[in-house]
XYZ file of C-alpha atoms in Angstrom:
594
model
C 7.445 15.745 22.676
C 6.273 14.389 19.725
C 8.664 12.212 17.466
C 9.890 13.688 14.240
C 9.455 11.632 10.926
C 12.484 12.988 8.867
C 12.563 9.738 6.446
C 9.660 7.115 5.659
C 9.686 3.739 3.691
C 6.724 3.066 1.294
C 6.897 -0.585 0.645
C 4.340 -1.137 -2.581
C 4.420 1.413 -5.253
C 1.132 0.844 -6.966
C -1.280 4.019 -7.505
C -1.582 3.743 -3.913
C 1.440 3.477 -2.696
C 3.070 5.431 -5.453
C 0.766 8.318 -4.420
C 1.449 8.233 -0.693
C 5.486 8.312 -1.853
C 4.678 11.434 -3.337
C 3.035 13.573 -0.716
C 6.070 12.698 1.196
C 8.480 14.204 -0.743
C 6.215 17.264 -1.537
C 6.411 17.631 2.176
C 10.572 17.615 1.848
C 10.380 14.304 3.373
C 13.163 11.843 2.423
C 11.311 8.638 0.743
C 12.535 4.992 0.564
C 9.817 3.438 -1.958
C 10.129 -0.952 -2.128
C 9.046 -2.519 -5.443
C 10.080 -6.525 -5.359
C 10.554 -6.667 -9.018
C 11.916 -4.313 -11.518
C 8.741 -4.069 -13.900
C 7.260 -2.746 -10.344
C 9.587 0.253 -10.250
C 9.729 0.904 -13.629
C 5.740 1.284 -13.158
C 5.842 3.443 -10.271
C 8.786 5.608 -11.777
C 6.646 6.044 -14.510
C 3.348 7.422 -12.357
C 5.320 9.476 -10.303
C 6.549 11.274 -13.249
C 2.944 11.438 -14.942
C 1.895 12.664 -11.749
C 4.170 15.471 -11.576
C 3.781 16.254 -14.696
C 0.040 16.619 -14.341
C 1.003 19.056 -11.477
C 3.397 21.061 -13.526
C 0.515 21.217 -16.258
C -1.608 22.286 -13.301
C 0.025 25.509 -11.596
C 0.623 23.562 -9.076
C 4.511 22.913 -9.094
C 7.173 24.401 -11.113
C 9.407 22.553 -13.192
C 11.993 23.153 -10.362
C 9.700 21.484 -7.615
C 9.122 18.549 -9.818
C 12.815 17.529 -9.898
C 13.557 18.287 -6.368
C 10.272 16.235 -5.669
C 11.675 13.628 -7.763
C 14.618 13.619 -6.258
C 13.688 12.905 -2.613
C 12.614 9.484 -3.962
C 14.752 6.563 -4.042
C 12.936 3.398 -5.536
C 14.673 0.250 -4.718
C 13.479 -3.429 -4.531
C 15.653 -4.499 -1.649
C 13.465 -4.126 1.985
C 17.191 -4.092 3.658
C 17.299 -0.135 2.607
C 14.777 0.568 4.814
C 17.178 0.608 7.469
C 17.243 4.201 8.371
C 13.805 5.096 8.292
C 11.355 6.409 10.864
C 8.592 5.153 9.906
C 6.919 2.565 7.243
C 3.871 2.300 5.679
C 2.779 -0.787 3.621
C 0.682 0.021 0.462
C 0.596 -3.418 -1.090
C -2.446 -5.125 -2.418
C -5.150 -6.575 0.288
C -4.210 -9.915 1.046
C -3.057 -10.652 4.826
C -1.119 -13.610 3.760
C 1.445 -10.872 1.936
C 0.775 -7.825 4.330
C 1.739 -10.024 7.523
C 5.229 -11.575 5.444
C 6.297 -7.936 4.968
C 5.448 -7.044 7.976
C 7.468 -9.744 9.580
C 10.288 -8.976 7.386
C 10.336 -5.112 7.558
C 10.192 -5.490 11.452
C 13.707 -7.404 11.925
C 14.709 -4.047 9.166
C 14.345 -1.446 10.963
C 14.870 0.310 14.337
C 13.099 -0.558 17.306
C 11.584 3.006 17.878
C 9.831 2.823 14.259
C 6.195 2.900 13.645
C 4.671 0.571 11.208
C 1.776 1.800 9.283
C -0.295 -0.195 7.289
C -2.470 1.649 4.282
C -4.968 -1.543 4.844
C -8.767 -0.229 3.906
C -10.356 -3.295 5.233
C -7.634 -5.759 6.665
C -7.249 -6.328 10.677
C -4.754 -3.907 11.925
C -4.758 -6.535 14.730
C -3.823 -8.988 12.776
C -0.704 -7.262 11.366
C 0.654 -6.110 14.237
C 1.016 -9.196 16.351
C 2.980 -10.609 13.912
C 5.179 -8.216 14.347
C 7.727 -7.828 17.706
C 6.184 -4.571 18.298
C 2.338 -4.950 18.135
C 2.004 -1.155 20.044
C 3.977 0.820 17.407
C 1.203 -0.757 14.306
C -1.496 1.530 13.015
C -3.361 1.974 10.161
C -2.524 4.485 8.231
C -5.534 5.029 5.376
C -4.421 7.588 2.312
C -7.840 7.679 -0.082
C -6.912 7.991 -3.998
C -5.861 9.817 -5.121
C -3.435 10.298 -2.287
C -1.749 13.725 -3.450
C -5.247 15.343 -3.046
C -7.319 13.450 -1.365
C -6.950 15.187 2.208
C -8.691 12.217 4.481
C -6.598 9.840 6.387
C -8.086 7.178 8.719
C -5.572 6.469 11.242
C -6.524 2.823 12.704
C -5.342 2.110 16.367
C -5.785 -1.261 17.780
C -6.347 -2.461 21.485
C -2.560 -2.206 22.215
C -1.782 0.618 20.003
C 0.065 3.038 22.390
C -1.480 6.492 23.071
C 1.623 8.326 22.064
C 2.232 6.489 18.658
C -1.386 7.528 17.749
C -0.827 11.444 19.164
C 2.226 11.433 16.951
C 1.567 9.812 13.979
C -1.885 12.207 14.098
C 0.344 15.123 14.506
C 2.281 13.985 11.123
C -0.503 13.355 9.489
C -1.958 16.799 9.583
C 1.953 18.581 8.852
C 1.106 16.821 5.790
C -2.006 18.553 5.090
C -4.299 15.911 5.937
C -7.155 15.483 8.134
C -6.830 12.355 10.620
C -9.934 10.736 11.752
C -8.818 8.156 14.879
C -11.004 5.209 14.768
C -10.711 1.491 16.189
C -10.021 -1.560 13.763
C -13.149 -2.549 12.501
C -13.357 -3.679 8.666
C -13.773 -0.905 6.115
C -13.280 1.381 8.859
C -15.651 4.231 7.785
C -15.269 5.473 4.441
C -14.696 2.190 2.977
C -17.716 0.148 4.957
C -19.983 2.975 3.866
C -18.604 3.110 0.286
C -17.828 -0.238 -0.924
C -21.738 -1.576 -0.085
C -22.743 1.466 -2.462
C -19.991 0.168 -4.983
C -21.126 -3.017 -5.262
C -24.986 -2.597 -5.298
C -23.976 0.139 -8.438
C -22.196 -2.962 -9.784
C -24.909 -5.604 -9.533
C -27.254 -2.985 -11.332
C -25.106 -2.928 -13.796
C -24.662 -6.792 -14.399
C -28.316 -7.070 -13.677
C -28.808 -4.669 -16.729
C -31.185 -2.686 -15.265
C -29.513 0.358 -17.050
C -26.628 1.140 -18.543
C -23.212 2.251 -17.134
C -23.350 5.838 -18.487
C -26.822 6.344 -16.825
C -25.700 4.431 -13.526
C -22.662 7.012 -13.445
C -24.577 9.788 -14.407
C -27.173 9.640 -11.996
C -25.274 9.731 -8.821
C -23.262 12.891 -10.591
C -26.431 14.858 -11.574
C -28.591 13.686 -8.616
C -26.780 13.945 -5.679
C -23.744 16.080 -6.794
C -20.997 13.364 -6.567
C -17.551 14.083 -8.103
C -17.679 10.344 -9.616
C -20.196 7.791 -10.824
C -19.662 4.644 -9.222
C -18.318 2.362 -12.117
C -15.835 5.261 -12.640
C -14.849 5.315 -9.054
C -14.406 1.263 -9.297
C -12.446 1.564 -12.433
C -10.194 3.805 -10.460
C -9.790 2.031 -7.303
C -9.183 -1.292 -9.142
C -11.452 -4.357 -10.297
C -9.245 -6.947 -7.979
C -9.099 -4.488 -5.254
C -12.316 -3.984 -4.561
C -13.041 -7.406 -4.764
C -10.810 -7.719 -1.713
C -11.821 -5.447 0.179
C -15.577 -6.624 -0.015
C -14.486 -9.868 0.777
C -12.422 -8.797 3.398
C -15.587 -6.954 4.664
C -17.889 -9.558 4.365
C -16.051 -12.360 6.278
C -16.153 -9.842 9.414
C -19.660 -8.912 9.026
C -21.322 -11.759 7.584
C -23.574 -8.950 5.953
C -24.766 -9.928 2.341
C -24.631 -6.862 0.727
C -20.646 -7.017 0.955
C -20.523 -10.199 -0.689
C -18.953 -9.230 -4.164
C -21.774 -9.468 -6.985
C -20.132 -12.107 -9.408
C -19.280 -9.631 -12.132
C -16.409 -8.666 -10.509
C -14.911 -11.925 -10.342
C -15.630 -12.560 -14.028
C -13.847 -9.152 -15.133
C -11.220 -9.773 -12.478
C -10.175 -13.406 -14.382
C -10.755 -11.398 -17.385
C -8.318 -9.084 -16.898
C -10.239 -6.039 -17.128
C -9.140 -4.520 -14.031
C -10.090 -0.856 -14.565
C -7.795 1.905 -15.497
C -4.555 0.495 -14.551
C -5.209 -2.373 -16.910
C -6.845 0.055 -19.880
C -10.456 -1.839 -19.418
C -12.784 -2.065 -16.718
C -16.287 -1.240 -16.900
C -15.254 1.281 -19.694
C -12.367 0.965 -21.882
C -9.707 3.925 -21.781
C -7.038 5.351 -24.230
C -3.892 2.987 -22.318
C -3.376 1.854 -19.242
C -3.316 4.253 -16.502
C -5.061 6.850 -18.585
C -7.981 8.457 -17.192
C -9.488 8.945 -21.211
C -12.737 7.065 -21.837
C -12.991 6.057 -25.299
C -15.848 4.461 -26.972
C -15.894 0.633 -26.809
C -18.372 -1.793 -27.832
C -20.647 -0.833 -24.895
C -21.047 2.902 -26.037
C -24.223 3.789 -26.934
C -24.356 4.553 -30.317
C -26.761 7.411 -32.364
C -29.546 5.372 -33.627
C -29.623 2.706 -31.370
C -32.808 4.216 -30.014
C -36.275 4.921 -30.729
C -35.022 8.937 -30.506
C -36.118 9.453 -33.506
C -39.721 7.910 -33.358
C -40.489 11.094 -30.907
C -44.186 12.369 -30.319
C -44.730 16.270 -30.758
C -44.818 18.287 -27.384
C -45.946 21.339 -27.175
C -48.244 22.002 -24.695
C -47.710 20.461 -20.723
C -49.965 20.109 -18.164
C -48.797 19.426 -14.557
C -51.039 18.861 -11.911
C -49.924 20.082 -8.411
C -49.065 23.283 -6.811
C -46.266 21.984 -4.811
C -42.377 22.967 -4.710
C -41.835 20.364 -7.123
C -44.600 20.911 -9.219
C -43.875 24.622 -9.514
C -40.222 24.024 -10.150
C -41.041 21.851 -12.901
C -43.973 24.465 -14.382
C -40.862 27.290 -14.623
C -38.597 24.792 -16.631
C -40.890 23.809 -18.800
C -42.126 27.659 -19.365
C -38.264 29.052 -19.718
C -38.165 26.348 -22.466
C -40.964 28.011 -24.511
C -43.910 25.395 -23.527
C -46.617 26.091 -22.688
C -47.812 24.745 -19.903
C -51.558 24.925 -17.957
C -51.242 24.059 -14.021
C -53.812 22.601 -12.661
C -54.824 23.274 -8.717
C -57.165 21.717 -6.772
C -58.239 25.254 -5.635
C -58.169 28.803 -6.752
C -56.010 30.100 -3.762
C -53.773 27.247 -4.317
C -53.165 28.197 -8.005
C -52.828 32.032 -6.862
C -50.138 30.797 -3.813
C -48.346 28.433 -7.249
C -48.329 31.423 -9.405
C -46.417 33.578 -6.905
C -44.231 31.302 -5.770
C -43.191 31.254 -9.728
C -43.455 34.667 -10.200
C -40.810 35.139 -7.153
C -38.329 32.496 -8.631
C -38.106 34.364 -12.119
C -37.786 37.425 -10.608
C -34.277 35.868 -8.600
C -33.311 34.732 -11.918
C -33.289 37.955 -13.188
C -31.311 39.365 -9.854
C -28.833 36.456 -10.374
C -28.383 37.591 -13.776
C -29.662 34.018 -15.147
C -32.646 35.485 -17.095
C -33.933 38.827 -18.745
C -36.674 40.755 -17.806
C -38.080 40.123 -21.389
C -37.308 36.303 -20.691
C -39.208 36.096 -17.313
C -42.084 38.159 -18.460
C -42.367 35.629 -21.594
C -41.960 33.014 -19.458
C -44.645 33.863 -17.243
C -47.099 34.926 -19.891
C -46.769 31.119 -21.005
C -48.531 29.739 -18.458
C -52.152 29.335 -17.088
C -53.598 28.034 -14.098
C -57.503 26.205 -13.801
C -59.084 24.404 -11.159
C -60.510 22.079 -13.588
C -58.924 18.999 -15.314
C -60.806 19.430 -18.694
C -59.058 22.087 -19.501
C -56.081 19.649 -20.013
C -57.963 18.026 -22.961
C -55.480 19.069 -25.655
C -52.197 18.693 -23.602
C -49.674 16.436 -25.348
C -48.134 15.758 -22.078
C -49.390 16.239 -18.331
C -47.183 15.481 -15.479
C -48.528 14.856 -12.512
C -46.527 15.981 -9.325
C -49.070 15.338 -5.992
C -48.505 14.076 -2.792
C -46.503 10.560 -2.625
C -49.542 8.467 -1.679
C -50.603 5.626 -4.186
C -54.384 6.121 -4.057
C -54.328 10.006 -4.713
C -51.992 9.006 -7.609
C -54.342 6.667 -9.095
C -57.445 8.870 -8.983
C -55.627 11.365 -11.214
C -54.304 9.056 -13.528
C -57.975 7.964 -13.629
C -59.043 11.331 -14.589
C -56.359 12.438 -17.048
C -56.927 9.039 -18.471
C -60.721 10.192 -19.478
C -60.075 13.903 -20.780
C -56.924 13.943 -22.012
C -56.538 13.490 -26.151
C -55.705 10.491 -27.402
C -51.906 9.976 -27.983
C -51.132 12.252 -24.834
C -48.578 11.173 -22.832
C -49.196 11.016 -19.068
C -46.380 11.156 -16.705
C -45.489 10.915 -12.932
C -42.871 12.480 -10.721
C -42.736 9.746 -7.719
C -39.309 8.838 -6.903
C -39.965 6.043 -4.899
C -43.966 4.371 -5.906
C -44.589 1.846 -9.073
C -44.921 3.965 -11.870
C -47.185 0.724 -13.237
C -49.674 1.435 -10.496
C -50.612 4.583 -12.194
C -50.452 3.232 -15.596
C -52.641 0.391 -14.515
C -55.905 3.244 -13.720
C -55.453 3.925 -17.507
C -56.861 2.144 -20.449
C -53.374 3.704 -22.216
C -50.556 2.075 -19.793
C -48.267 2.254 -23.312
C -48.681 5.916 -22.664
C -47.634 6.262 -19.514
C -43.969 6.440 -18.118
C -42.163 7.994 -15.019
C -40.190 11.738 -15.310
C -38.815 11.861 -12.050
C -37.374 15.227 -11.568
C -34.981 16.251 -8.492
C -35.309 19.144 -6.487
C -35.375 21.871 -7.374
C -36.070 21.405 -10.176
C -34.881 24.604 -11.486
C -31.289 23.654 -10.537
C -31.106 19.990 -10.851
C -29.887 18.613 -14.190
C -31.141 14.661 -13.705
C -34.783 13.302 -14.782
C -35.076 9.446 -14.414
C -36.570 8.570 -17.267
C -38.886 5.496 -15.849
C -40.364 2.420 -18.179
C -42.886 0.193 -17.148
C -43.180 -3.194 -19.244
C -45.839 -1.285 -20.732
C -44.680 2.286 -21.688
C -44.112 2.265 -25.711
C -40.370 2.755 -27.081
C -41.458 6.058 -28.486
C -43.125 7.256 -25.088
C -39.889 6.812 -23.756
C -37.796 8.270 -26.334
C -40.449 11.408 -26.139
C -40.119 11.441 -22.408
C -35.939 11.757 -22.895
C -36.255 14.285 -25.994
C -38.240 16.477 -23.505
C -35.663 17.009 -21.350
C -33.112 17.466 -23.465
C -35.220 20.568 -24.551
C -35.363 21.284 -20.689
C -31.793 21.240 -20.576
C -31.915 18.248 -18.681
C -29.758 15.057 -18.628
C -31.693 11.907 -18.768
C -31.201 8.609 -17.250
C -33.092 5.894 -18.209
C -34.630 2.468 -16.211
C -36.948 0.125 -15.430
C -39.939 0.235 -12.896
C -38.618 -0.995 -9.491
C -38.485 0.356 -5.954
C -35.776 3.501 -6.114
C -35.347 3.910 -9.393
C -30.921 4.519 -9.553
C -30.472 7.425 -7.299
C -32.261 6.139 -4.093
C -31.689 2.609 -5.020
C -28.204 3.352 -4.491
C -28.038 6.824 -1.556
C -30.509 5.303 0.616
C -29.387 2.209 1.934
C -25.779 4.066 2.469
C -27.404 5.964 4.392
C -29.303 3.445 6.343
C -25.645 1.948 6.704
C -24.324 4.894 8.089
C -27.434 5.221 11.151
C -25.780 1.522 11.330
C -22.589 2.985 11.916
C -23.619 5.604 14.478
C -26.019 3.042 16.075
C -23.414 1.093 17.209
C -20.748 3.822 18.439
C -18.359 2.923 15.843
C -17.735 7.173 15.235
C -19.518 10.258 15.831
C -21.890 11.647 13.117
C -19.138 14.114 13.028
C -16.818 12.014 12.325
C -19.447 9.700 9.797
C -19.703 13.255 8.031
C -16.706 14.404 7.573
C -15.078 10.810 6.165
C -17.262 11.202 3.725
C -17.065 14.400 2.415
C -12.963 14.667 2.962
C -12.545 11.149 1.985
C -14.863 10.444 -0.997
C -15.170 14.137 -1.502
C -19.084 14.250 -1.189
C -20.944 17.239 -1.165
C -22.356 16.667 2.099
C -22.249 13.645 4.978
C -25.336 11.457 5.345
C -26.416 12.733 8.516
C -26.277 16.318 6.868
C -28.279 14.814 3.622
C -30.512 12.936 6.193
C -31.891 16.087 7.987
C -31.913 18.021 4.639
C -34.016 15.143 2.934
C -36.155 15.025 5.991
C -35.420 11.692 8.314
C -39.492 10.863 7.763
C -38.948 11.053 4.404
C -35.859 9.126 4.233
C -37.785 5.985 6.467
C -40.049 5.896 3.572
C -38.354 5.388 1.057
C -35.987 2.980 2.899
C -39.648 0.628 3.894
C -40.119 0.975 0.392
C -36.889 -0.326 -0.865
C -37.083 -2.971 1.833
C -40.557 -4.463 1.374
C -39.642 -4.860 -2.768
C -36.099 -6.237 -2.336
C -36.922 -7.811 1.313
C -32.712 -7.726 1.976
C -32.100 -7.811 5.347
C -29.336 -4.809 4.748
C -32.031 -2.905 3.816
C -33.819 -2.834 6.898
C -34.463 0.739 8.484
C -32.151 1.333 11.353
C -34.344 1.004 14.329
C -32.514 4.383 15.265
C -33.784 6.097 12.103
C -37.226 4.688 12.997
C -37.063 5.989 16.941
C -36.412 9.490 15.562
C -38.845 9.727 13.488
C -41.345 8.441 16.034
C -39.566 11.408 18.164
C -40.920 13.752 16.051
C -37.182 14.602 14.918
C -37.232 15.330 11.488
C -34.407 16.732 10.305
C -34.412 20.745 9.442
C -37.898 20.988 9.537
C -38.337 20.348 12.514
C -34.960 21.796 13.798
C -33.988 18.867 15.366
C -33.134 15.467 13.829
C -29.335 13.909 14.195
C -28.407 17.789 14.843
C -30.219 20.397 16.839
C -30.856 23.404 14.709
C -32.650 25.523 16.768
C -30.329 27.378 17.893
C -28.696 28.124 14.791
């Protein structure tokens, strides 16, 4: 029969622990929250009632709930009145030095019979619990943040861990509304080891000013649907945190890309710690306020060469592909017109229909008129023949991903196209210089890399070369504001932001299942539940396409040559496999019998 927690200690009472206190008592659990100092409770006393409050605001609890939630709290900074408790978790910052003194301390506390947790998200588990008298009653216990809604936990079992503590405390876990995921003791467990390597890469392209921290945060949001940008999502965890937890990560795998890019130490000494301390990487309204306001760093209006912009009015794109018809249909709905330009007559037929078909959804889904689509349509012509791009102000090219085939029509454009016209190239993952380079205008020439669809994706990297011209560029991000696009802009290297940062998290997480650390399941759905992603990498992987994915992971690897960016040699044996992904309907999942 499984053991019944009735009363639990939280013994740290930051946002972490403060949060874990809390979906206790909304559980009707009595809580025993430790703060060693009185500015420490007066803190968490203060969150808790913010939090509440926010819930009250919500719908979510009446004003009733709130007091009664309140009320199963007692906040204390004496350890001794943890006496009576069933179990204990420890939510205080990442150093072992103070997580193995409390443990020590809270062990002689309590009962024999009570489980010690730990809310470690990189620390030894191990380590903890032999310094304890009761090493098999010590697991990790791993809420995410915010812990009130965030429904992952990562339960953390060790080598002496008994079966029975793990069954229960698993059991307890989910009356609380929260998904378990059993796993062995392994630094950064999943989430974390996957996340923090993406974290700190964000953060180095951000020292490195390679862009700024708006676009950084705004491409992972636009282009691969995350709830956060990563800055934001550091701010939130905590500067000095994070910084731990890297480290923490790094001494156990030796791996470089955990070392913590120096930034972080500089903003740590600083101060600037994120939200809690009112500054991190942005500045906000007060501490623990989740209100950006504009700081030095803000981008102001007329900082850029915006309003330096060359008239478009007429597009070419070249291709008949799903990107390049997706991107003909967004520039006809916003009244351009646009000439397509096949490298056959059946091709621009099979292009034409394929737009034809999406307009005609838009109308079903309500998102278009009939008058719209038919104007839309009626904007745009198809030729076989690039001449009759001559008086285009900007052609986009969007053909296959191979260098050479790139450069030829580059070439070409370069010798029929007006001067002044800006030429522009979809590749997400090739030097945009290489094309500008068959030019004799390489100030004309920039990257537009659209996502797809395009239709439904809001983010276009906006990619400079050394060469492109300030008001190529600004053109280039005027244009999609027309489109209804967001724009992020950066320099001309391997990945741009958005695959610079997904892929080699991915890569990491073919690591992960390489080495039969967790199921892809289990890889998945830490991901999603924990960092509340709209799908796992091994879902994204076979979506993408995994051939796909090795290039652009050989790509990022031969211009950074990091060892952590190595394809997994598993990636690379599927692929050989002919396993795909979901085009082939098998590639980490069978789909063919789906």
């Amino acid at each position: 029969m499984a053991r019944d927690f009735e009363a639990v200690g939280v013994v740290g009472l930051g946002t972490m622990g403060a949060g874990i206190a809390e979906v206790f008592a909304r559980n009707g659990l009595r809580v025993v929250g430790v703060e060693l100092n009185e500015n420490g409770l007066d803190r968490a006393r203060a969150h808790l009632e913010n939090s509440t409050s926010r819930a009250q605001a919500r719908g979510k609890l009446t004003e009733e709930d709130a007091k009664a939630l309140l009320g199963r709290i007692t906040l204390t900074s004496q350890l001794a009145d943890l006496a009576d408790v069933d179990l204990v978790i420890e939510a205080v910052p990442e150093r072992l030095e103070l997580k193995t003194a409390i443990f020590a301390e809270v062990d002689k506390i309590v009962r024999p019979d009570v489980v010690l947790a730990s809310n470690t998200s990189s620390l030894s588990v191990t380590e903890l619990s032999v310094r304890t008298g009761r090493p098999s009653r010590v697991v990790g216990m791993h809420f995410f943040n915010p812990a009130p809604v965030q429904q992952l936990v990562e339960l953390v079992r060790t080598v002496v861990t008994e079966q029975d503590v793990v069954d229960d405390v698993a059991a307890f876990a989910r009356k609380l509304g929260k998904v378990p995921v059993v796993i062995g003791d392994r630094a950064g467990f999943i989430a974390n080891a996957l996340l923090f390597g993406y974290l700190n890469h964000a953060a180095k392209m951000f020292e490195e000013r390679y862009t700024s921290r708006e676009d950084i945060d705004a491409a992972m949001r636009f282009g691969c649907g995350y709830p956060m940008g990563p800055l934001a999502l550091l701010d939130l965890i905590g500067l000095d945190t994070a910084y731990e937890i890297l480290m923490t990560m790094y001494h156990q795998s030796r791996n470089l890309l955990h070392v913590p890019t120096p930034v972080f130490k500089q903003m740590i000494t600083a101060g600037l710690l994120g939200r809690k301390t009112g500054r991190g990487f942005y500045t906000y309204e007060k501490p623990d306020s989740h209100k950006v306001v504009d700081d030095a760093h803000t981008p102001k209006p007329g900082e850029t060469a915006e309003d330096q912009v060359r008239t478009v009015r007429t597009v070419g794109v070249v291709g008949t592909g799903t990107m390049a018809t997706g991107i003909v249909e967004v520039l006809a709905k916003a009244g351009l017109d646009v000439v397509v330009r096949g490298r056959s007559a059946g091709k621009n037929e099979a292009a034409l229909t394929a737009l034809r078909r999406s307009l005609d959804k838009a109308v079903v889904r309500g998102r278009l008129s009939e008058e719209g689509r038919d104007e839309a349509f009626g904007r745009v012509r198809a030729t076989t023949a690039f001449e009759e791009m001559a008086e285009c102000d900007l052609v986009i090219e969007a053909v296959a991903e191979e260098l050479d085939v790139k450069r030829a029509v580059f070439g070409t454009l370069d010798e029929v196209c007006k001067p002044g016209a800006i030429l522009a190239t979809t590749t997400s993952s090739l030097p945009v210089i290489e094309c500008a380079a068959a030019t004799s205008r390489p100030g004309d020439v920039v990257g537009l890399h659209f996502f797809n669809p395009a239709p439904v994706m809001k983010l276009v990297e906006v990619v400079s070369t050394i060469s492109t011209a300030p008001d190529v560029a600004a053109t280039a991000r005027t244009l999609c504001a027309t489109l209804g696009k967001h724009a992020v802009s950066c320099g001309d290297r391997a990945g741009f932001i958005v695959n610079a940062l997904l892929f080699p998290y991915l890569n990491d997480a073919v690591k992960m299942l390489e080495a039969h650390y967790a199921s892809a399941d289990d890889i998945d759905a830490a991901m999603k539940t924990g960092c509340a992603l709209p799908m796992g990498p091994f879902e994204l992987l076979d979506v993408v396409g995994l051939d796909v994915s090795l290039a652009i992971e050989r790509t990022l690897y031969q211009e950074f040559r990091v060892a952590g960016y190595a394809p997994a040699p598993l990636l690379e044996h599927l692929v050989t496999a002919g396993r795909l992904g979901r085009k082939t309907g098998q590639g980490f999942r069978d789909y063919s019998a789906r």
